[in-house]
Coordinates of C-alpha atoms in Angstrom, one line a residue:
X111 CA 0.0 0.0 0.0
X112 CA 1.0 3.7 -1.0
X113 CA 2.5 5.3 2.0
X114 CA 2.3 8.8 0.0
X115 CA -1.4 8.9 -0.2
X116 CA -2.1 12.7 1.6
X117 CA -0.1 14.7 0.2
X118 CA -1.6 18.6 -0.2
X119 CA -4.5 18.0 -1.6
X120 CA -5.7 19.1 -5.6
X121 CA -9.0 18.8 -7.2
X122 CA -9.9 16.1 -9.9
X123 CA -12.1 18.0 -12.8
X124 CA -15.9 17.6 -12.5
X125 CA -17.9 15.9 -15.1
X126 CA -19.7 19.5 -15.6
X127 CA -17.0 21.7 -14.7
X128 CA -14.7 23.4 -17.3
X129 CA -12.4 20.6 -18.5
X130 CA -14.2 18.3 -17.3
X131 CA -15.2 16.6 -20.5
X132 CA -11.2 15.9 -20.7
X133 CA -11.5 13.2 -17.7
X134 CA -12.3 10.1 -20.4
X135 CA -9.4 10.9 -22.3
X136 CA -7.4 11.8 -19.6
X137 CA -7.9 8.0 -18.6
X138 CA -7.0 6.8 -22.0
X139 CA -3.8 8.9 -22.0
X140 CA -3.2 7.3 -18.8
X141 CA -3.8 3.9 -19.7
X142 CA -1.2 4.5 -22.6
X143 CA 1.3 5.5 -20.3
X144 CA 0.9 2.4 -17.9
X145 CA 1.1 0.3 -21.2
X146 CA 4.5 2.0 -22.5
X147 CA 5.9 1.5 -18.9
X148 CA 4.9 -2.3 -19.2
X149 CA 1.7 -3.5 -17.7
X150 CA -1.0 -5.2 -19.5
X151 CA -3.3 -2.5 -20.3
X152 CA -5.9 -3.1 -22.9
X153 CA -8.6 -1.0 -24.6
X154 CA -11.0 -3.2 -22.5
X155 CA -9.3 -2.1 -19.1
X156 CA -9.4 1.7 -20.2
X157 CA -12.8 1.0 -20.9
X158 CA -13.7 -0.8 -17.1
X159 CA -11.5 2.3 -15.7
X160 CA -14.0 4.7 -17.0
X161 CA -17.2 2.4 -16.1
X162 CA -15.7 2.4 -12.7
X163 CA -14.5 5.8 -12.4
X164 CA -18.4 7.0 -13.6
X165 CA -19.6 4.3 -10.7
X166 CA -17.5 5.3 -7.7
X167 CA -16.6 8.7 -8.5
X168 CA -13.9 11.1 -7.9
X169 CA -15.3 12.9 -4.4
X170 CA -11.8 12.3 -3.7
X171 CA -8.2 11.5 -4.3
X172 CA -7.9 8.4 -2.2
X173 CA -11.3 6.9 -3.6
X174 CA -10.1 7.4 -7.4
X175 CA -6.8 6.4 -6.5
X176 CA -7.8 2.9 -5.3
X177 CA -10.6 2.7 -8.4
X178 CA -8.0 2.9 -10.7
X179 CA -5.5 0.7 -9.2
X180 CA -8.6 -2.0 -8.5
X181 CA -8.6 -1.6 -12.8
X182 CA -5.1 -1.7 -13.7
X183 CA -2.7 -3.8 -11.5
X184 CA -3.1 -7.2 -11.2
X185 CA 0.2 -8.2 -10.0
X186 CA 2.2 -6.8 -6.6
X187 CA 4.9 -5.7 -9.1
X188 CA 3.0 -3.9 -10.9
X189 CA 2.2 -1.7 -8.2
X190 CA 5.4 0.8 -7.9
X191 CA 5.1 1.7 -11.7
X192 CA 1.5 2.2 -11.1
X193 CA 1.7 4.3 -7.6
X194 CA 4.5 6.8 -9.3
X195 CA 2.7 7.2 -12.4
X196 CA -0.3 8.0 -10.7
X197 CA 1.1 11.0 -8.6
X198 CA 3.0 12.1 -11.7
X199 CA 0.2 12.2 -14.5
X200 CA -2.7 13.1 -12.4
X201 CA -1.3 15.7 -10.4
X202 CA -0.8 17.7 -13.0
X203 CA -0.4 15.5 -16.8
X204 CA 1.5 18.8 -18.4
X205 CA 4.0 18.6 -15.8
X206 CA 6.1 16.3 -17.5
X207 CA 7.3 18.4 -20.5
X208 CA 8.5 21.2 -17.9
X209 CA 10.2 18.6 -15.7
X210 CA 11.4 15.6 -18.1
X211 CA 15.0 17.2 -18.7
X212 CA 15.7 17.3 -15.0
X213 CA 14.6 14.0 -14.5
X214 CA 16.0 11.6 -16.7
X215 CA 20.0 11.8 -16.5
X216 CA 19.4 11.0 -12.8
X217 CA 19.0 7.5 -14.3
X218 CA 22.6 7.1 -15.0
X219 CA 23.8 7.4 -11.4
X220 CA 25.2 5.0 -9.4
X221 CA 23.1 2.0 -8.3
X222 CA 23.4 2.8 -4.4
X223 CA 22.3 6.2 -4.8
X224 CA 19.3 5.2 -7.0
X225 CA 18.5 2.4 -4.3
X226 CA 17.5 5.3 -1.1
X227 CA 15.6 7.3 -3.2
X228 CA 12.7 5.8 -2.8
X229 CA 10.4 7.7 -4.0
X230 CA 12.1 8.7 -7.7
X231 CA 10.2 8.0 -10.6
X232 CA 11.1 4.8 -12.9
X233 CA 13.2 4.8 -16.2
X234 CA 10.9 3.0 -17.9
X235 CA 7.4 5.2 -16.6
X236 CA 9.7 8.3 -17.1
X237 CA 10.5 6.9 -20.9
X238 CA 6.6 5.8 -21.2
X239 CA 5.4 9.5 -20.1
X240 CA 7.9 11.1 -22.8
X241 CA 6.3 9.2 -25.4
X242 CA 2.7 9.9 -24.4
X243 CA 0.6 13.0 -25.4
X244 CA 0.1 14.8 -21.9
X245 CA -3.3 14.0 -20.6
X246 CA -4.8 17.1 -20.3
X247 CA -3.2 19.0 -23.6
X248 CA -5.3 19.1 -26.3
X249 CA -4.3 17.6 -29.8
X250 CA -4.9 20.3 -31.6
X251 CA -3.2 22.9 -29.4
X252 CA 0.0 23.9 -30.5
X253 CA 3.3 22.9 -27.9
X254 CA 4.4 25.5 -25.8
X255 CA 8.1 24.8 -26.7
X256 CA 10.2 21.9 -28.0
X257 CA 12.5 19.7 -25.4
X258 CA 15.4 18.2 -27.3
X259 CA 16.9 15.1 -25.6
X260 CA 20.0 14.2 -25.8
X261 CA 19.9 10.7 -27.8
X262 CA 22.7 8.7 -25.4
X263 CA 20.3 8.6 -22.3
X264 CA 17.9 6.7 -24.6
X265 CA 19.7 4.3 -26.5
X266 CA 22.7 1.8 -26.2
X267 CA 23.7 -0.4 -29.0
X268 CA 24.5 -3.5 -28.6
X269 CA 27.3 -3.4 -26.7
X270 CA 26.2 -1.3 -24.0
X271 CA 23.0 -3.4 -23.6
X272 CA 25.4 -6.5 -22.8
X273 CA 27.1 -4.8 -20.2
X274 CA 24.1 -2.6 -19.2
X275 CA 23.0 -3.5 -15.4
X276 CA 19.2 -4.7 -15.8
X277 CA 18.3 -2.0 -13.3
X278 CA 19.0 0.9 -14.8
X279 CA 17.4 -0.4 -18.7
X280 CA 14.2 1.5 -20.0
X281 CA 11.3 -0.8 -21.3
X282 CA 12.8 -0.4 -24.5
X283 CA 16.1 -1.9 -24.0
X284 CA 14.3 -4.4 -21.1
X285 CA 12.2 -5.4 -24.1
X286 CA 15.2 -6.0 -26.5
X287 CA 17.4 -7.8 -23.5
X288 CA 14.5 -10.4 -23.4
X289 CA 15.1 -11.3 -26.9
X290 CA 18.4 -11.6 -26.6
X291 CA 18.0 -13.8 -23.2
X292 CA 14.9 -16.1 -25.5
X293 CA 18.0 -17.0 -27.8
X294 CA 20.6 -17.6 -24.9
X295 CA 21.8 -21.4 -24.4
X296 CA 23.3 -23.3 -21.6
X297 CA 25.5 -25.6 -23.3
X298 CA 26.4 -27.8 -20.3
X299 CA 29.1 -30.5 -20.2
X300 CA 28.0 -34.1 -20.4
X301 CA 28.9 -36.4 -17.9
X302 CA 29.3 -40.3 -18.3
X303 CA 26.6 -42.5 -16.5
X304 CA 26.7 -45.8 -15.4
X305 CA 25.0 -47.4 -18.7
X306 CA 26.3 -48.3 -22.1
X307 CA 26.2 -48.5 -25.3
X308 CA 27.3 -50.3 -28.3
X309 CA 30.2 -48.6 -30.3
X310 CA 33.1 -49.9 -32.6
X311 CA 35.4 -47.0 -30.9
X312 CA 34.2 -48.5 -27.6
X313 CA 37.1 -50.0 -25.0
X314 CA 35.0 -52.4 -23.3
X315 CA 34.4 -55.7 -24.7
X316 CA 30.5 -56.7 -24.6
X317 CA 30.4 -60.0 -24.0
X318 CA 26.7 -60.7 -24.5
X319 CA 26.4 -59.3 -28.1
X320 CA 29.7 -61.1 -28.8
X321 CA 28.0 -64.8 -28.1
X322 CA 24.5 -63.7 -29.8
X323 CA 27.1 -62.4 -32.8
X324 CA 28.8 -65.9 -32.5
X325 CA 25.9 -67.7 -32.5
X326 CA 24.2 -66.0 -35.4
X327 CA 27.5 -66.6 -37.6
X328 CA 27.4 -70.3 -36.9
X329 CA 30.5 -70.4 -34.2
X330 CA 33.1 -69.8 -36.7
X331 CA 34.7 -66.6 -36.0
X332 CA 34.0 -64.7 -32.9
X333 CA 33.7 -61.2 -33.8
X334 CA 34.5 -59.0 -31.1
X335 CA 31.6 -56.3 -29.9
X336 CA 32.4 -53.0 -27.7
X337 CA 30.4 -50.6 -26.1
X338 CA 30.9 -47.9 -24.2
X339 CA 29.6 -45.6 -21.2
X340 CA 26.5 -43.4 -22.2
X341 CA 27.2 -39.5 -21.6
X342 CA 24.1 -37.4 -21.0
X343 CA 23.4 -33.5 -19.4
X344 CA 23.4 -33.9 -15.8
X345 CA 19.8 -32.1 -13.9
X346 CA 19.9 -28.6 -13.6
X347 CA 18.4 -26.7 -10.6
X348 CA 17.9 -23.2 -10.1
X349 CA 16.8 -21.5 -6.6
X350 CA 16.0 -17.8 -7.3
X351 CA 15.2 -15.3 -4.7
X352 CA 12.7 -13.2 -5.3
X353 CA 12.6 -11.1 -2.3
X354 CA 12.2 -7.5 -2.7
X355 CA 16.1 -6.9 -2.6
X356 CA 15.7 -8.9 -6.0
X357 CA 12.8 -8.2 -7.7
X358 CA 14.4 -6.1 -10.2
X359 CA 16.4 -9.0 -11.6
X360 CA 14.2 -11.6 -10.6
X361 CA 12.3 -10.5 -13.6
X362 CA 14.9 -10.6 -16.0
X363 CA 16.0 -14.0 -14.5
X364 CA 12.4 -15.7 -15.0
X365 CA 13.1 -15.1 -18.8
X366 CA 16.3 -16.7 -18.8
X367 CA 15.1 -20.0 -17.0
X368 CA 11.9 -20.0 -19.6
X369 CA 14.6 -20.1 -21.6
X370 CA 16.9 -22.6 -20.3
X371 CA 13.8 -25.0 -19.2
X372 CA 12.6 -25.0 -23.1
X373 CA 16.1 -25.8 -24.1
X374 CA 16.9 -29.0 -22.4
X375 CA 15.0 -31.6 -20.3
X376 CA 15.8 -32.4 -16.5
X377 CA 15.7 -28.3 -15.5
X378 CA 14.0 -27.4 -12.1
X379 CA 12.8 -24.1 -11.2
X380 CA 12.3 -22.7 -7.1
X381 CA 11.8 -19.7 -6.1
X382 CA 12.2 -18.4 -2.7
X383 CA 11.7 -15.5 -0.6
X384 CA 9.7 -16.1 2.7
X385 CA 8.4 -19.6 1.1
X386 CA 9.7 -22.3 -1.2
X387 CA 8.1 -22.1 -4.9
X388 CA 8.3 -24.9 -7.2
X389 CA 7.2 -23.5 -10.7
X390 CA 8.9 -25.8 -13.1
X391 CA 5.6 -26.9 -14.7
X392 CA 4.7 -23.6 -15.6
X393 CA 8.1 -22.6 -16.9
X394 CA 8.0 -25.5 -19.4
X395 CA 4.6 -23.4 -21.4
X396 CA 6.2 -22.6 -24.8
X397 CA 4.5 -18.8 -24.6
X398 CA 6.6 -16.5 -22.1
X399 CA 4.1 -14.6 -21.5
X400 CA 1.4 -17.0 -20.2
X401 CA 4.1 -19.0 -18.4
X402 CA 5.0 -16.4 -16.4
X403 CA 1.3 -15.0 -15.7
X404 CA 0.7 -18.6 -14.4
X405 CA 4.3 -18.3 -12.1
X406 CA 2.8 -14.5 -11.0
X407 CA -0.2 -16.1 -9.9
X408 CA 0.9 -19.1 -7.7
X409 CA 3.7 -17.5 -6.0
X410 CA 2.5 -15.1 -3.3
X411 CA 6.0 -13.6 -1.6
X412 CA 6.8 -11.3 -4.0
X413 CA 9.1 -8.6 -3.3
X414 CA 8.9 -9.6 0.2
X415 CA 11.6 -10.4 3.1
X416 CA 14.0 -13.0 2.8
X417 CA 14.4 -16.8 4.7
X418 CA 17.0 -18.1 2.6
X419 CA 17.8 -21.2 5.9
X420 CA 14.2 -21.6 6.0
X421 CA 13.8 -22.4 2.7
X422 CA 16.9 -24.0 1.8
X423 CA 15.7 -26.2 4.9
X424 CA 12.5 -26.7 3.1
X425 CA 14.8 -27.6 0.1
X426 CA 16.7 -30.4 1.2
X427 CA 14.1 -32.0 2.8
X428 CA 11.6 -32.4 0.3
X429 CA 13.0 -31.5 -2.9
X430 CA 16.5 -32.9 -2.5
X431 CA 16.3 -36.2 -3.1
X432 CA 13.9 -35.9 -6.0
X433 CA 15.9 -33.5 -8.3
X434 CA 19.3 -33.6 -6.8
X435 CA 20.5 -37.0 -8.6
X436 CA 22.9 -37.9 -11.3
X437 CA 25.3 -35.4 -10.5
X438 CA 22.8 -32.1 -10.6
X439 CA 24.3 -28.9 -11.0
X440 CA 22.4 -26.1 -8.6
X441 CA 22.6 -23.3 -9.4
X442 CA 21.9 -20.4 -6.7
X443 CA 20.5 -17.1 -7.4
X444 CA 20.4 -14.2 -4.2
X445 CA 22.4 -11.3 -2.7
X446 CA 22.8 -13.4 0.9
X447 CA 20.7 -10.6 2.7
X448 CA 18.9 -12.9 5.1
X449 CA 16.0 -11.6 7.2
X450 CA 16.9 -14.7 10.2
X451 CA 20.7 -13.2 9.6
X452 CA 21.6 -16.0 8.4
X453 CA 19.8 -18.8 11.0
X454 CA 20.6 -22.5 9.9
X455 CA 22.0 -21.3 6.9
X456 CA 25.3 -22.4 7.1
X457 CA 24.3 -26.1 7.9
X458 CA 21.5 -26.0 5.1
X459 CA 24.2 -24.7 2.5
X460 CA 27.1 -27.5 3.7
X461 CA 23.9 -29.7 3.1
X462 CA 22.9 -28.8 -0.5
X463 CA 26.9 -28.5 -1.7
X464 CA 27.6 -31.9 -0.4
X465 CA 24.2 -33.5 -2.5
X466 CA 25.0 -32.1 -5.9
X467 CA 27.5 -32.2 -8.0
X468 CA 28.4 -28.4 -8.2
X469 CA 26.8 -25.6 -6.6
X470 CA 27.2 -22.0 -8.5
X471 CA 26.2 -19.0 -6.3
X472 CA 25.1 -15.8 -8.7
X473 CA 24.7 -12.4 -6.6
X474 CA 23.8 -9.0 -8.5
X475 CA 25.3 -7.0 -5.6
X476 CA 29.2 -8.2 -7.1
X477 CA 28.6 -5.6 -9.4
X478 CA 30.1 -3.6 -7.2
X479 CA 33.6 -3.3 -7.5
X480 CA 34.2 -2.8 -3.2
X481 CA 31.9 -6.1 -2.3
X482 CA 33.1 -7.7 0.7
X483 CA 31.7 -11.0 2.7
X484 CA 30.1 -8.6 5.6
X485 CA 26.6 -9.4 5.9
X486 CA 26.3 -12.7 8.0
X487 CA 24.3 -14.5 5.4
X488 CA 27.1 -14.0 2.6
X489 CA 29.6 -15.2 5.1
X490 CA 27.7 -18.4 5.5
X491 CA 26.6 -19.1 2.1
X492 CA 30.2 -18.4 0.8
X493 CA 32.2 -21.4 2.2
X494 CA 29.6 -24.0 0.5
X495 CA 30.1 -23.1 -3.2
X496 CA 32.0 -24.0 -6.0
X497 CA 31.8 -20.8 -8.0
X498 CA 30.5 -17.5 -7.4
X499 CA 29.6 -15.0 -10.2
X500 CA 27.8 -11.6 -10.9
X501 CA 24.1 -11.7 -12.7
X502 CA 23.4 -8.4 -13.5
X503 CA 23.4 -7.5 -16.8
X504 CA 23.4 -9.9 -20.6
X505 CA 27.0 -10.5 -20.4
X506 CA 27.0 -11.9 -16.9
X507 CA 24.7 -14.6 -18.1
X508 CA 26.7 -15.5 -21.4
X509 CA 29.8 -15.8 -19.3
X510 CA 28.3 -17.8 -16.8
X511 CA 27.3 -20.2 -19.8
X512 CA 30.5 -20.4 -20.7
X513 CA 31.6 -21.4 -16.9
X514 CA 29.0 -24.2 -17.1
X515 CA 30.1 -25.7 -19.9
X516 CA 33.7 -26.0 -19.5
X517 CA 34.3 -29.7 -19.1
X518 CA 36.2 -31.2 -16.2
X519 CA 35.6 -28.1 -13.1
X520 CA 37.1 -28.8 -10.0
X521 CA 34.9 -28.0 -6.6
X522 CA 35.9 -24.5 -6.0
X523 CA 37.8 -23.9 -8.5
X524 CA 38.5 -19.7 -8.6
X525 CA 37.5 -19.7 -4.9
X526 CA 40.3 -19.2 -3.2
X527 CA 40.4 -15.3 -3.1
X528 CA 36.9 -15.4 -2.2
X529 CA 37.6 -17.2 0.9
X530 CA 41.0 -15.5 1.2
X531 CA 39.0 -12.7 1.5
X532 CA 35.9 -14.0 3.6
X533 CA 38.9 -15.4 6.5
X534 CA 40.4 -11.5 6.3
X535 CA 36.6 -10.2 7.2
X536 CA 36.0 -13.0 9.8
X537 CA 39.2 -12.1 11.3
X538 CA 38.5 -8.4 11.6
X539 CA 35.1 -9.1 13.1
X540 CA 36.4 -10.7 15.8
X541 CA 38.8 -7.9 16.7
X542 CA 36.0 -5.6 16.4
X543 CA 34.3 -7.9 18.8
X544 CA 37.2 -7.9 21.4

């Protein structure tokens, strides 16, 4: 729920009041603007916005607030684009062309500084307002000036979408970073099981098809048959957290494991944040879109807080033994910011590292160049893992393809800065301690 909702009050324009007649298309206007920021708006739900709006009316900003979000969000993440376009178009829809050029190079700043201000409008609503006539102006009125924008804080080519953090993108390059994602591949390296197969290259003798082979020749020459061991993809998991620290790659990530899951067979799909998830059925729908409606509407801890012990817990006991076999590769997908501070985490992780094969830990948050093992939920999830990578932008997830599908990885290989480094923070927090 807003927490801005009484600000100084304004007044909404009457149905028989001068500009009034503007409230239907000021709706529509509106409408376009949530559907260039990305929800799912439809000329059917600007039409049920303006049945509502005429059936609870506007006696007040609260009241036409809630009718209009009742309309037009249907999902819990859709409700920050929603709340900030609301208090930006309808407190006064002009105010956009007077205020766009201050606005938008803020969107280039540092990830840190962009995280405590809460309250600043969104890239891709600021980019979706830009593009939309302002609600109240009149078609046919002529501009009051002409704003010029400087093309580099609107457009990357490719290059810079590879390396672009998935936080900072517009819906426009979001858009063309999901088709690049759709294409992406996971070529991981086979592994040998414990059956065979025949082959003339084999270096096992098979004894059984030798005698049938004997016998069918009459016994007169024994013709030798091999086989050897079959090699197939091991099981790939993914655990994703998807608590509010997340969300905004969460998103991104979904797309990638549609991806992945219609790729290959023997792909699993959790999610976490303050419950366990299991939405690989609904991953494996062909359309992207309707998979990942049906994943929006069966999880329900969405941008919430974070029980990564708790549901690792929940993991291992009920999932491990179904998904973790034939040398699995788990992949794990969180920044380590624990609500429980890290309760039973350590033991769950040792747990989970020592039941599959090899255990890759992705964290946005080493897109920071000064990351350090502080939190106490890092500093128990770091001991337990064979690899730990950045996934924050396209290029993170090509290299991490590449990781996977080197053959022959060692457990934990490349990890001994990491825990080079984690022992150095340890140390210091004991000192601090004393």
């Amino acid at each position: 729920m807003p927490d801005d909702l009484n600000p100084p009050d304004y007044s909404l324009p009457d149905a028989g009041a001068e500009g009034g007649g503007k409230l239907i298309q000021n709706i529509m206007h509106f409408g376009r603007t949530l559907r260039a920021a990305g929800l799912p708006v439809g000329p059917g739900k600007v039409l049920d916005a303006v049945e509502a709006v005429r059936v609870a009316g506007i006696t007040n900003r609260r009241d036409f607030y809630w009718t209009l979000h009742a309309v037009f969000v249907n999902r819990r993440d859709q409700r920050e684009i929603f709340d900030q376009a609301f208090h930006v178009f309808w407190r006064n829809p002009r105010l956009l062309e007077r205020m766009l050029q201050m606005i938008l190079p803020e969107f280039r700043g540092d990830a840190d500084e962009d995280r405590e201000k809460g309250q600043e409008m969104n890239r891709r609503l600021a980019e979706a307002l830009k593009s939309e006539n302002p609600g109240g102006a009149d078609p046919e009125e002529p501009e009051e000036e002409e704003i010029e924008l400087d093309a580099a804080m609107t457009w990357s080519d490719r290059e810079l979408l590879r390396e672009m953090d998935f936080e900072k993108m517009t819906a426009e390059e979001v858009l063309r970073a999901k088709q690049v994602i759709r294409d992406m591949r996971l070529p991981i390296a086979e592994i040998k099981t414990r059956r065979f197969r025949p082959s003339p290259q084999g270096h096992r003798v098979d004894l059984r098809r030798t005698m049938s082979a004997t016998m069918r020749s009459g016994g007169d020459e024994i013709a030798l048959q091999r086989r050897k061991q079959r090699t197939r993809r091991p099981p790939l998991v993914v655990l994703c957290d998807i608590s509010g620290s997340m969300s905004r790659y969460s998103r991104m990530l979904l797309h990638f494991m549609h991806a992945i899951t219609n790729d290959r067979d023997r792909v699993h799909t959790f999610l976490f944040g303050t419950r366990l998830t299991n939405v690989t059925r609904y991953l494996r729908n062909k359309d992207v879109d309707e998979a990942l409606e049906q994943v929006g509407d069966v999880v329900n801890d969405w941008s919430g807080g974070t029980r990564i012990g708790h549901c690792l817990h929940e993991f291992n006991r009920f999932w491990g033994r179904r998904v973790l076999t034939q040398g699995a590769i788990v992949v794990l997908i969180t920044d380590g910011l624990d609500r429980e501070v890290g309760a039973g985490l350590a033991g769950e992780m040792d747990r989970l590292h020592k039941s599959c094969r090899r255990l890759i830990w992705l964290n946005p948050l080493l897109r920071y160049d000064g990351f350090a093992p502080k939190s106490q939920g890092v500093r128990a999830i770091l001991p337990h893992v064979d690899d730990f990578r950045p996934v924050h932008s396209l290029d993170s997830l090509e290299q991490l393809a590449e990781a996977i599908g080197r053959p022959s990885l060692r457990r934990r290989e490349g990890m001994d800065d990491w825990l080079a480094e984690l022992r150095r923070v340890e140390d210091e927090a004991r000192q601090d301690a004393k």
